[in-house]
N, CA, C and O of each residue as an XYZ file, in Angstrom:
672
protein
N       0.830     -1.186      0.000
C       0.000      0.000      0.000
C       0.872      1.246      0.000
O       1.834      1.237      0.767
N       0.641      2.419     -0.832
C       1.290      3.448     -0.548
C       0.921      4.504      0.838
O      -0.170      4.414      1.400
N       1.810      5.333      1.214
C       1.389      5.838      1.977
C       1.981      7.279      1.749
O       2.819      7.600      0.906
N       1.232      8.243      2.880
C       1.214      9.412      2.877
C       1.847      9.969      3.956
O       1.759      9.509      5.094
N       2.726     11.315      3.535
C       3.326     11.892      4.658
C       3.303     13.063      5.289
O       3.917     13.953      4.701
N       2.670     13.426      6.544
C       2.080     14.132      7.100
C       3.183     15.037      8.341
O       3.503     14.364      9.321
N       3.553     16.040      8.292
C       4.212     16.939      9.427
C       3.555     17.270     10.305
O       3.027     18.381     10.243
N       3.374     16.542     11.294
C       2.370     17.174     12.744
C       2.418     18.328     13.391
O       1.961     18.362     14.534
N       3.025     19.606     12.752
C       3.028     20.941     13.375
C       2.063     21.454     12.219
O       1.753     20.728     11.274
N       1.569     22.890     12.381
C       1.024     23.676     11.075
C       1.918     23.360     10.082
O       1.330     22.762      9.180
N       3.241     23.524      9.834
C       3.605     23.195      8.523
C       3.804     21.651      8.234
O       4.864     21.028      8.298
N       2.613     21.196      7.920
C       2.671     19.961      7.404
C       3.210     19.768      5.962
O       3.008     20.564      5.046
N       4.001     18.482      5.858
C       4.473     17.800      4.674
C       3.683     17.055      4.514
O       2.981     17.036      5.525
N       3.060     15.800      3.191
C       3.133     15.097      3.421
C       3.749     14.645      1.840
O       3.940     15.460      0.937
N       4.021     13.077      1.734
C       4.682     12.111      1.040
C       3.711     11.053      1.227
O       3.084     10.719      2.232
N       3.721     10.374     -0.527
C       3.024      9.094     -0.670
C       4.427      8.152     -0.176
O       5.520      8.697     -0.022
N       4.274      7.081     -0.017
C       5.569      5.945      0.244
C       4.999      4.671     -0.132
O       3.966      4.624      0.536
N       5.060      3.808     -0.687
C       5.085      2.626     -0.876
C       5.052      1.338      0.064
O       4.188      0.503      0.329
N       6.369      1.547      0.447
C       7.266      0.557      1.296
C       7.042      1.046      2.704
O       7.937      0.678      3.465
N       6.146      1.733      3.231
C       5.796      1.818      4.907
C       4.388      0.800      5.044
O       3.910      0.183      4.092
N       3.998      0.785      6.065
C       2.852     -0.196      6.452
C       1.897      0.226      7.515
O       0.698      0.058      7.733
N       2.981      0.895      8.146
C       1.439      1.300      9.289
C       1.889      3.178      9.508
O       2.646      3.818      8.779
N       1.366      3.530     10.356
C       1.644      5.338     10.351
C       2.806      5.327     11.197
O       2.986      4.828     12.307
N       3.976      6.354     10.004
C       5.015      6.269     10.714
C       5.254      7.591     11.361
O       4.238      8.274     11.497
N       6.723      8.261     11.923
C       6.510      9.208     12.433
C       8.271      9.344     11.929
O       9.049      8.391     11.892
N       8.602     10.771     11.576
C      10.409     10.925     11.107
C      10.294     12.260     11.792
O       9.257     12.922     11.832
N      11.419     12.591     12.315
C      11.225     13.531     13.096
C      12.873     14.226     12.673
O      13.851     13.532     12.391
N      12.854     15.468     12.712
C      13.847     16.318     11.640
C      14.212     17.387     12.779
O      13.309     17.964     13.385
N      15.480     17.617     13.033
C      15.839     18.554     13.739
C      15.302     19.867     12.714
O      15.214     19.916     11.487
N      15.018     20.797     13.672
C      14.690     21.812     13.491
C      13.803     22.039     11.707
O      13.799     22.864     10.794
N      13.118     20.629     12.070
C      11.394     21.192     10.948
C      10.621     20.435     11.883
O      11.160     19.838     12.816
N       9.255     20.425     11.664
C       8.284     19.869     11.878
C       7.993     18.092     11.781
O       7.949     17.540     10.682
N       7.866     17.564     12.674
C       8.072     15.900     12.472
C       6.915     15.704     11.129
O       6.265     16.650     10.687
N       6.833     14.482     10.677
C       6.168     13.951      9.566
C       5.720     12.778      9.565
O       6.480     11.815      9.667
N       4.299     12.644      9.440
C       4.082     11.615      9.610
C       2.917     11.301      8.181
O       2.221     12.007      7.452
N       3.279      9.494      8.358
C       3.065      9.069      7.187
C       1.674      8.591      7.253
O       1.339      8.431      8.426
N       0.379      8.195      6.074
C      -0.848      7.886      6.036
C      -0.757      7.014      5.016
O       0.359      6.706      4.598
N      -1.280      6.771      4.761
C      -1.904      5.364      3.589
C      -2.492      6.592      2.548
O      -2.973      7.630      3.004
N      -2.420      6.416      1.605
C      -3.030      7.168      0.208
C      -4.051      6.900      0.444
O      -4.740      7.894      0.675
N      -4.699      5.726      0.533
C      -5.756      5.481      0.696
C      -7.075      5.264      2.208
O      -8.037      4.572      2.542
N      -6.012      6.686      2.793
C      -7.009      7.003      4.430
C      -8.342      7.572      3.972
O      -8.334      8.794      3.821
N      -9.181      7.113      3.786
C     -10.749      7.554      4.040
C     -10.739      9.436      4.357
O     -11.002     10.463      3.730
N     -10.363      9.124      5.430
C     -10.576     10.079      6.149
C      -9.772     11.444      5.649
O     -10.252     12.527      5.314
N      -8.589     11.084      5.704
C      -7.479     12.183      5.118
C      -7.904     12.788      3.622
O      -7.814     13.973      3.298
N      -8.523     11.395      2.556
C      -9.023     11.749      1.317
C     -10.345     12.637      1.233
O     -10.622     13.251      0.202
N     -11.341     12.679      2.646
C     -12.210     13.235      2.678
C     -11.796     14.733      3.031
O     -12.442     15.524      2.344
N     -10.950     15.316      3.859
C     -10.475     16.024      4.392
C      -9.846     16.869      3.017
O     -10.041     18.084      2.982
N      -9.221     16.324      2.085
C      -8.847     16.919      1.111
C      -9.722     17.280     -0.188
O      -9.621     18.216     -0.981
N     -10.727     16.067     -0.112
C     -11.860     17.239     -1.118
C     -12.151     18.107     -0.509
O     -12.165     19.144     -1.171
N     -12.483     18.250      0.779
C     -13.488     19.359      1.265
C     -12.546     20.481      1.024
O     -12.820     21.414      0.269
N     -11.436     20.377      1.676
C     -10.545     21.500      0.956
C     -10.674     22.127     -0.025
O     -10.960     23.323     -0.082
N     -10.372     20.989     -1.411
C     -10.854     21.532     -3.063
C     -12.130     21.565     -2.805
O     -11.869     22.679     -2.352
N     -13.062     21.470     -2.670
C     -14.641     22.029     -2.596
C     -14.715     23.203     -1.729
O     -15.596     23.821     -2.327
N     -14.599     23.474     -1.362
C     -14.268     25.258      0.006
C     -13.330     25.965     -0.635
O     -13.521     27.164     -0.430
N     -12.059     25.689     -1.571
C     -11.019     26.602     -1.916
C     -11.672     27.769     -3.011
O     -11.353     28.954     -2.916
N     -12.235     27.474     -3.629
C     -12.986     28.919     -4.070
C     -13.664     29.924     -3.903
O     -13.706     30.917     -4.628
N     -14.408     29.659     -2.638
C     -15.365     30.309     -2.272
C     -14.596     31.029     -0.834
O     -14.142     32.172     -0.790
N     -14.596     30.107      0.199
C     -13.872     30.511      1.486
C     -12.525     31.015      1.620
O     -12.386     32.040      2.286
N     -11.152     30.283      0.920
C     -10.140     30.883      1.017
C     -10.027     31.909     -0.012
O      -9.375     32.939      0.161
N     -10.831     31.556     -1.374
C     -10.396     33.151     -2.093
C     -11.130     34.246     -2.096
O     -10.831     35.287     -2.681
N     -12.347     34.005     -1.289
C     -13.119     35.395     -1.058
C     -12.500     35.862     -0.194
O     -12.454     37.083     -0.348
N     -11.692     35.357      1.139
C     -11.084     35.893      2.313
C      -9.878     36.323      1.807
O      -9.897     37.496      2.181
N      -8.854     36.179      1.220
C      -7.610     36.128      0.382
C      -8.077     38.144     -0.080
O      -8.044     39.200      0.551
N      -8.485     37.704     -1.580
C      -9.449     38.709     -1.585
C      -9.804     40.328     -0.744
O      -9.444     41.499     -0.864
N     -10.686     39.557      0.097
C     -11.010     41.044      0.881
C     -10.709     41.365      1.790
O     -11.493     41.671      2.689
N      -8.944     41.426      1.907
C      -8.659     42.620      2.565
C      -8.714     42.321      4.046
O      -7.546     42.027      4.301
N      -9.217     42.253      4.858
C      -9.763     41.943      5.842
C      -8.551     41.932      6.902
O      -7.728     41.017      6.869
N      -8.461     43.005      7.871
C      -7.378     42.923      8.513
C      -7.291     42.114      9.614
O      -6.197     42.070     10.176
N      -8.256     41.422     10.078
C      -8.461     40.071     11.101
C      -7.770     38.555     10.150
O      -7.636     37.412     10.588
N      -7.412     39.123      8.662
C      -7.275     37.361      8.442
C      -5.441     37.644      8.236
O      -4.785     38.551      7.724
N      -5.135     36.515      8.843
C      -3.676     36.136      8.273
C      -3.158     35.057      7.900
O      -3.956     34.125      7.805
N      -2.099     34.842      7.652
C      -1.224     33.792      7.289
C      -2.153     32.647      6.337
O      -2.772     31.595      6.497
N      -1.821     33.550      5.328
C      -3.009     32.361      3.932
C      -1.893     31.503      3.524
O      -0.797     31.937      3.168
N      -2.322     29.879      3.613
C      -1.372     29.311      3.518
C      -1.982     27.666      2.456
O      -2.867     27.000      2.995
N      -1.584     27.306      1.415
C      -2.021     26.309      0.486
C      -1.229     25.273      0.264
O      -0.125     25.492     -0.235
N      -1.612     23.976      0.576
C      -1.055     22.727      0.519
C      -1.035     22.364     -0.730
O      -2.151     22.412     -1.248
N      -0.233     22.035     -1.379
C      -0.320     21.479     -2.550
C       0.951     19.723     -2.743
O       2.047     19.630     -2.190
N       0.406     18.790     -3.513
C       1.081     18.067     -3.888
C       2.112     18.068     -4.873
O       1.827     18.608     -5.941
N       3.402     17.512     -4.722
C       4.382     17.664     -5.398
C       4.798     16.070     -5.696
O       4.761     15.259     -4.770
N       5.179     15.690     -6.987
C       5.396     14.296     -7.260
C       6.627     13.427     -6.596
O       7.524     14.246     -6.396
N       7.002     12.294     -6.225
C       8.035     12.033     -6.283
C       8.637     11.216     -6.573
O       7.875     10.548     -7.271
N      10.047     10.469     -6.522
C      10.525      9.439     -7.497
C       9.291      8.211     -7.473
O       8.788      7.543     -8.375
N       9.068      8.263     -5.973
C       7.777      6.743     -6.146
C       6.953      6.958     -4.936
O       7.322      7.297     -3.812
N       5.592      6.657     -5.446
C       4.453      7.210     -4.389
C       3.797      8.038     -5.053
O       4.149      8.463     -6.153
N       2.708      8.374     -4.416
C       1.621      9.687     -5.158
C       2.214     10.785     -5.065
O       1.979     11.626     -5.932
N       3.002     11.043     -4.160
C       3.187     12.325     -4.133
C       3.901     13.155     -2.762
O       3.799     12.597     -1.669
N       4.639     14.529     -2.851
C       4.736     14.852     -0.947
C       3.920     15.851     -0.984
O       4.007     16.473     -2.042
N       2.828     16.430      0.069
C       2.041     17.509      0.337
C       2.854     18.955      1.162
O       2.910     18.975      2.391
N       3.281     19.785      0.555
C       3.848     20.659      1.140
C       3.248     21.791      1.128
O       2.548     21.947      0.128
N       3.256     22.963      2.137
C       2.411     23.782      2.670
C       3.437     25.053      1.897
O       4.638     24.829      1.745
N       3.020     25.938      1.594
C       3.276     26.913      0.846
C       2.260     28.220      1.337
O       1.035     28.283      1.232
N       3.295     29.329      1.962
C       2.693     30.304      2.407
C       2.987     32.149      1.546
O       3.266     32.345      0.363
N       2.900     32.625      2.042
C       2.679     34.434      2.001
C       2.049     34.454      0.437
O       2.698     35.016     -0.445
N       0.779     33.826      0.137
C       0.211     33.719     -0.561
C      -0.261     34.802     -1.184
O      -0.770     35.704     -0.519
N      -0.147     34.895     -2.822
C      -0.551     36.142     -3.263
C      -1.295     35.743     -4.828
O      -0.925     35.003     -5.740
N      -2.461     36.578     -4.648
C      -3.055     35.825     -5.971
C      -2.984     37.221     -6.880
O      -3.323     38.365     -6.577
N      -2.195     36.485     -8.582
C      -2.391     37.594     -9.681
C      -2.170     37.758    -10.310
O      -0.961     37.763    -10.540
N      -3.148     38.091    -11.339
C      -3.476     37.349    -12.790
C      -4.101     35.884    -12.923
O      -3.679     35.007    -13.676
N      -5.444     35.762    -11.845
C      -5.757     34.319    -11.829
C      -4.509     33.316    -11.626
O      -4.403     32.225    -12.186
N      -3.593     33.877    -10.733
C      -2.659     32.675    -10.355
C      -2.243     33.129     -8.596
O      -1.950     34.209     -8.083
N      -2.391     31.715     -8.032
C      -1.737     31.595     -6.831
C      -0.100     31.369     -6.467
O       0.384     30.306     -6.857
N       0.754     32.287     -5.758
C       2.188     32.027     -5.243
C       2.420     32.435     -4.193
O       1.939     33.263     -3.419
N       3.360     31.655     -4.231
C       4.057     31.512     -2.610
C       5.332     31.059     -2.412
O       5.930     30.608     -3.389
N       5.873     31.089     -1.334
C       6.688     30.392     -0.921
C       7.226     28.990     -0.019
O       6.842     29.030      1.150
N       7.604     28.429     -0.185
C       7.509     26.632      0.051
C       7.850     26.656      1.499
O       8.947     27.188      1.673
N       7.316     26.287      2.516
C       7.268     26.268      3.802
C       7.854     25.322      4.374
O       8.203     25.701      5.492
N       8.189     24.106      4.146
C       9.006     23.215      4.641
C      10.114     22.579      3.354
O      10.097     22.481      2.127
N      11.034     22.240      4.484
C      12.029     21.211      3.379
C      11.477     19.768      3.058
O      11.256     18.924      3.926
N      11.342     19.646      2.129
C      11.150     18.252      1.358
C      11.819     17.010      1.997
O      12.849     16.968      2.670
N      11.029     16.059      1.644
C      11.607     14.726      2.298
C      11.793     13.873      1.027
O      12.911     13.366      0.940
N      10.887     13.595     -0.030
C      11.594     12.916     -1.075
C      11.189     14.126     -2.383
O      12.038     13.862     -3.235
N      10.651     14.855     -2.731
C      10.300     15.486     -3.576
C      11.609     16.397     -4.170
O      12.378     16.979     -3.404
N      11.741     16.431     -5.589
C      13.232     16.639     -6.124
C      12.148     18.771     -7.181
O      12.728     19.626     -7.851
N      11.120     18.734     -6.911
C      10.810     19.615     -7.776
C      10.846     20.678     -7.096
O      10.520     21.514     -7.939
N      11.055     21.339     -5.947
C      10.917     22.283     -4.999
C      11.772     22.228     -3.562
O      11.957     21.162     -2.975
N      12.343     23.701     -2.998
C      12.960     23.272     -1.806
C      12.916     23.837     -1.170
O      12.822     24.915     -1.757
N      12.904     24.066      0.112
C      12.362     25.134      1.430
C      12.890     26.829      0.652
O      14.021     27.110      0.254
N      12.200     27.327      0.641
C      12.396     28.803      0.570
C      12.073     29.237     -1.043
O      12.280     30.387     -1.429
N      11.696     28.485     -1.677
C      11.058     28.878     -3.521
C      10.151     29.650     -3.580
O       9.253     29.762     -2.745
N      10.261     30.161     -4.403
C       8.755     30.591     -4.320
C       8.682     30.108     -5.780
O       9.531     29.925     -6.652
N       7.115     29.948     -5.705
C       6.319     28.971     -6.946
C       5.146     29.426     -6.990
O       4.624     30.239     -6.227
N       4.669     28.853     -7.978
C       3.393     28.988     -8.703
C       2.084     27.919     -8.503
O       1.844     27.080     -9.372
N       1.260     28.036     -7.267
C       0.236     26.794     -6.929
C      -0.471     26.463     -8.318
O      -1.038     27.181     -9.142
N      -0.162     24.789     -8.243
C      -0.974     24.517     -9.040
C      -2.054     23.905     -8.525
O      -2.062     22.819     -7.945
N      -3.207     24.800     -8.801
C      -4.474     24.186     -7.954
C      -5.174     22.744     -8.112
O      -6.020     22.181     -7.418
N      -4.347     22.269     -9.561
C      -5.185     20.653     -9.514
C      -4.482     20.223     -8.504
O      -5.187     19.391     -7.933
N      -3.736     20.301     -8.104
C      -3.146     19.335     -6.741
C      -3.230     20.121     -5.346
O      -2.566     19.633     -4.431
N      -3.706     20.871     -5.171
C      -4.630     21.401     -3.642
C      -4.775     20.001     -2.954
O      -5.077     18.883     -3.373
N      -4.472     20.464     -1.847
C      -4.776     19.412     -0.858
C      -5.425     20.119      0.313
O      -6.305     19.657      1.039
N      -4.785     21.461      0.394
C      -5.381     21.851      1.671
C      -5.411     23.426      1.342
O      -5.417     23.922      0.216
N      -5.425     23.946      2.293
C      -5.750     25.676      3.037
C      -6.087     26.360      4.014
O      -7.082     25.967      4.624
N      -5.481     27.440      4.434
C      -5.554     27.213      5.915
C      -5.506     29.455      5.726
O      -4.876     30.115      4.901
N      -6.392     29.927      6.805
C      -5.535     31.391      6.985
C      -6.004     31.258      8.802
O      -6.391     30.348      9.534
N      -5.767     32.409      8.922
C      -6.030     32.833     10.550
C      -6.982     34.397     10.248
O      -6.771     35.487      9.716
N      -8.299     33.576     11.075
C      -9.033     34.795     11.713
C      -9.067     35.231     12.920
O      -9.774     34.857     13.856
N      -7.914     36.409     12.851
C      -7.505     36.244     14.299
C      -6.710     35.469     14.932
O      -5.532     35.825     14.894
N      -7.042     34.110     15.762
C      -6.815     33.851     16.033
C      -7.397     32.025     15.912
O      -7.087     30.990     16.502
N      -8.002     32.250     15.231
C      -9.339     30.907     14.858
C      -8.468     30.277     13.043
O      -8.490     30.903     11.984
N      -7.934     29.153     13.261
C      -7.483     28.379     11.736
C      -8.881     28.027     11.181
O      -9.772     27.357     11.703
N      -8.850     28.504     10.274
C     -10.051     27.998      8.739
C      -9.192     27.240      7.666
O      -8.307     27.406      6.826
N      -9.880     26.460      8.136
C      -9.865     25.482      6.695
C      -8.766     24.472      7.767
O      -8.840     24.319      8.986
N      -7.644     23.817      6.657
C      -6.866     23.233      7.844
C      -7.294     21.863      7.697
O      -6.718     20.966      8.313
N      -7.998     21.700      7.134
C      -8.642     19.996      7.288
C      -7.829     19.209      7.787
O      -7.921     18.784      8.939
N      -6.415     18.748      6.523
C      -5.896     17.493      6.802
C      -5.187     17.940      8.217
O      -4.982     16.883      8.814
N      -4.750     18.976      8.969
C      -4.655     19.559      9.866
C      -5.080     18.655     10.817
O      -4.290     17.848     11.307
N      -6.861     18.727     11.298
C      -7.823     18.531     11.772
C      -7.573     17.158     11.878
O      -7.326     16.622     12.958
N      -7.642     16.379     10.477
C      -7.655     14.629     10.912
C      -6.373     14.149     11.367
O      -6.290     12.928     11.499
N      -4.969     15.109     11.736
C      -4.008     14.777     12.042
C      -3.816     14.672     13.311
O      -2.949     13.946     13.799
N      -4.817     15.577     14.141
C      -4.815     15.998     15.503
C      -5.604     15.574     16.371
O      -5.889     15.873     17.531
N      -6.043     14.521     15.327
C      -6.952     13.499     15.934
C      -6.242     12.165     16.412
O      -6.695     11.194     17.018
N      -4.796     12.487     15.864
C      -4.276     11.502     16.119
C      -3.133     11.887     17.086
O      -2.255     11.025     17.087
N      -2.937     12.718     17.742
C      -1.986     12.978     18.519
C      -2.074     12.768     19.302
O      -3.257     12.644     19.620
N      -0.877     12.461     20.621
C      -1.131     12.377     22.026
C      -1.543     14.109     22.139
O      -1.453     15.115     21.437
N      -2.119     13.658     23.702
C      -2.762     15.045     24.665
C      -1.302     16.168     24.531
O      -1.462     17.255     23.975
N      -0.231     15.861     24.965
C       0.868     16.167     25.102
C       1.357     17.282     23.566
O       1.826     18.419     23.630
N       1.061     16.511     22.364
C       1.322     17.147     21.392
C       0.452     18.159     20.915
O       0.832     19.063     20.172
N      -1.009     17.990     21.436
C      -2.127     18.892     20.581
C      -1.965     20.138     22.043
O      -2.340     21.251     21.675
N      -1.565     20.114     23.313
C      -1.273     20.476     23.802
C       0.028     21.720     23.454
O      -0.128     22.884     23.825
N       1.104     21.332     22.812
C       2.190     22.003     22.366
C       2.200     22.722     21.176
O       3.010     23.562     20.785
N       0.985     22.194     20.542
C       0.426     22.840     19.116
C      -0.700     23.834     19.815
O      -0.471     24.955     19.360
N      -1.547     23.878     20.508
C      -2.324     24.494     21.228
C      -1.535     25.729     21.450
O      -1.671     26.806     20.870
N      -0.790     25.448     22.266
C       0.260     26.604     23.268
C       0.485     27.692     21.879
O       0.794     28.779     22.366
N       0.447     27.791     20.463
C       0.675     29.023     19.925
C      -0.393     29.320     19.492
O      -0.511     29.544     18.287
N      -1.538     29.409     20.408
C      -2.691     30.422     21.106
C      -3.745     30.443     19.692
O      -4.676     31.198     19.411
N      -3.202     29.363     19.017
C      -4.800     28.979     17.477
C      -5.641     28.159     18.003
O      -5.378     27.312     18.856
N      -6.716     28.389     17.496
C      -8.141     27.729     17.795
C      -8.775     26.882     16.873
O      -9.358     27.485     15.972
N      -8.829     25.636     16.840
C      -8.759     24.896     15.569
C     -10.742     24.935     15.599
O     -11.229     24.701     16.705
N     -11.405     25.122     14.824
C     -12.376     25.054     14.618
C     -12.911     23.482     14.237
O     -14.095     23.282     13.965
C-alpha cells in the first residue's frame, strides 16, 4: 500500500511511500516531524476534497477582501516524487495575480526533487490538498490539519495548542 506523509506541526508535509505499512513518524531537527498515512485514508481523502470544494469560495473570497483580522493564507499542494503519489507541502505568504496563486515553500522536502524550502512557486491548484488562513486567532480550513490531531497524544495537541490557534 502506498502511503502518505504528514508533518504534525502547522507546517505539514506530506509524502506518498510505498514501502511503509502502518503510520510512521520521522522527526527532523529543526522542521516539523512527519508523519506518514496510507493514500488510501478515508478520512485524510475526505479532508482533502473538502478542501478543493471550500477553496474557491472561502479561502479566495477571504484572500481577496482585505480583511485585517485574516492572516497567514497558507495552500497545501502536492508535489510528485521518485515513487508514491506524491509529498504535500504547505506553501505560504500567498498572493493571488493574474488568476494565479504564489508563494513560498514552507518546509524542506523529504523525497520530492521539484521544490525546496524557501522557492517561491506557482500553486498549481489541480493538486490542492489543503488551506488554511487565521481569523484572528481561529485556523479555517486546515482539514488534513484537523484529521491529524486526531491523532496525537494530549501532550502534542497540547504544544500545538500553546501558539494560542483555535482549531475550529
Amino acid at each position: 500500500m502506498k502511503r502518505i506523509l504528514f508533518v504534525t506541526v502547522l507546517s505539514f508535509t506530506t509524502v506518498c511511500c510505498q514501502n511503509k505499512k502502518e503510520r510512521g513518524l520521522v522527526q527532523r531537527e529543526g522542521e516539523p516531524d512527519v508523519v506518514f498515512v496510507e493514500s488510501m485514508d478515508n478520512e485524510m481523502n475526505m479532508a482533502i476534497e473538502k478542501a478543493r470544494e471550500t477553496f474557491k469560495t472561502d479561502f479566495y473570497q477571504a484572500l481577496l477582501s482585505k480583511n485585517p483580522d485574516f492572516s497567514n493564507f497558507t495552500l497545501k499542494q502536492r508535489f510528485d516524487v521518485p515513487e508514491g503519489d506524491g509529498e504535500h507541502i504547505w506553501i505560504g505568504d500567498i498572493v493571488f495575480h493574474d488568476g494565479k496563486y504564489s508563494g513560498i515553500v514552507q518546509n524542506e522536502p523529504i523525497q520530492t526533487l521539484d521544490v525546496k524550502l524557501g522557492d517561491e512557486v506557482v500553486v498549481n491548484t489541480d493538486n490542492l490538498s489543503d488551506w488554511m488562513y487565521y481569523d484572528k486567532n481561529i485556523v479555517k480550513g486546515a482539514y488534513t490539519v484537523k484529521v491529524l490531531r486526531k491523532t496525537m497524544t494530549d501532550e502534542e495537541r497540547k504544544q500545538m495548542d500553546s501558539e494560542g490557534l483555535i482549531y475550529e
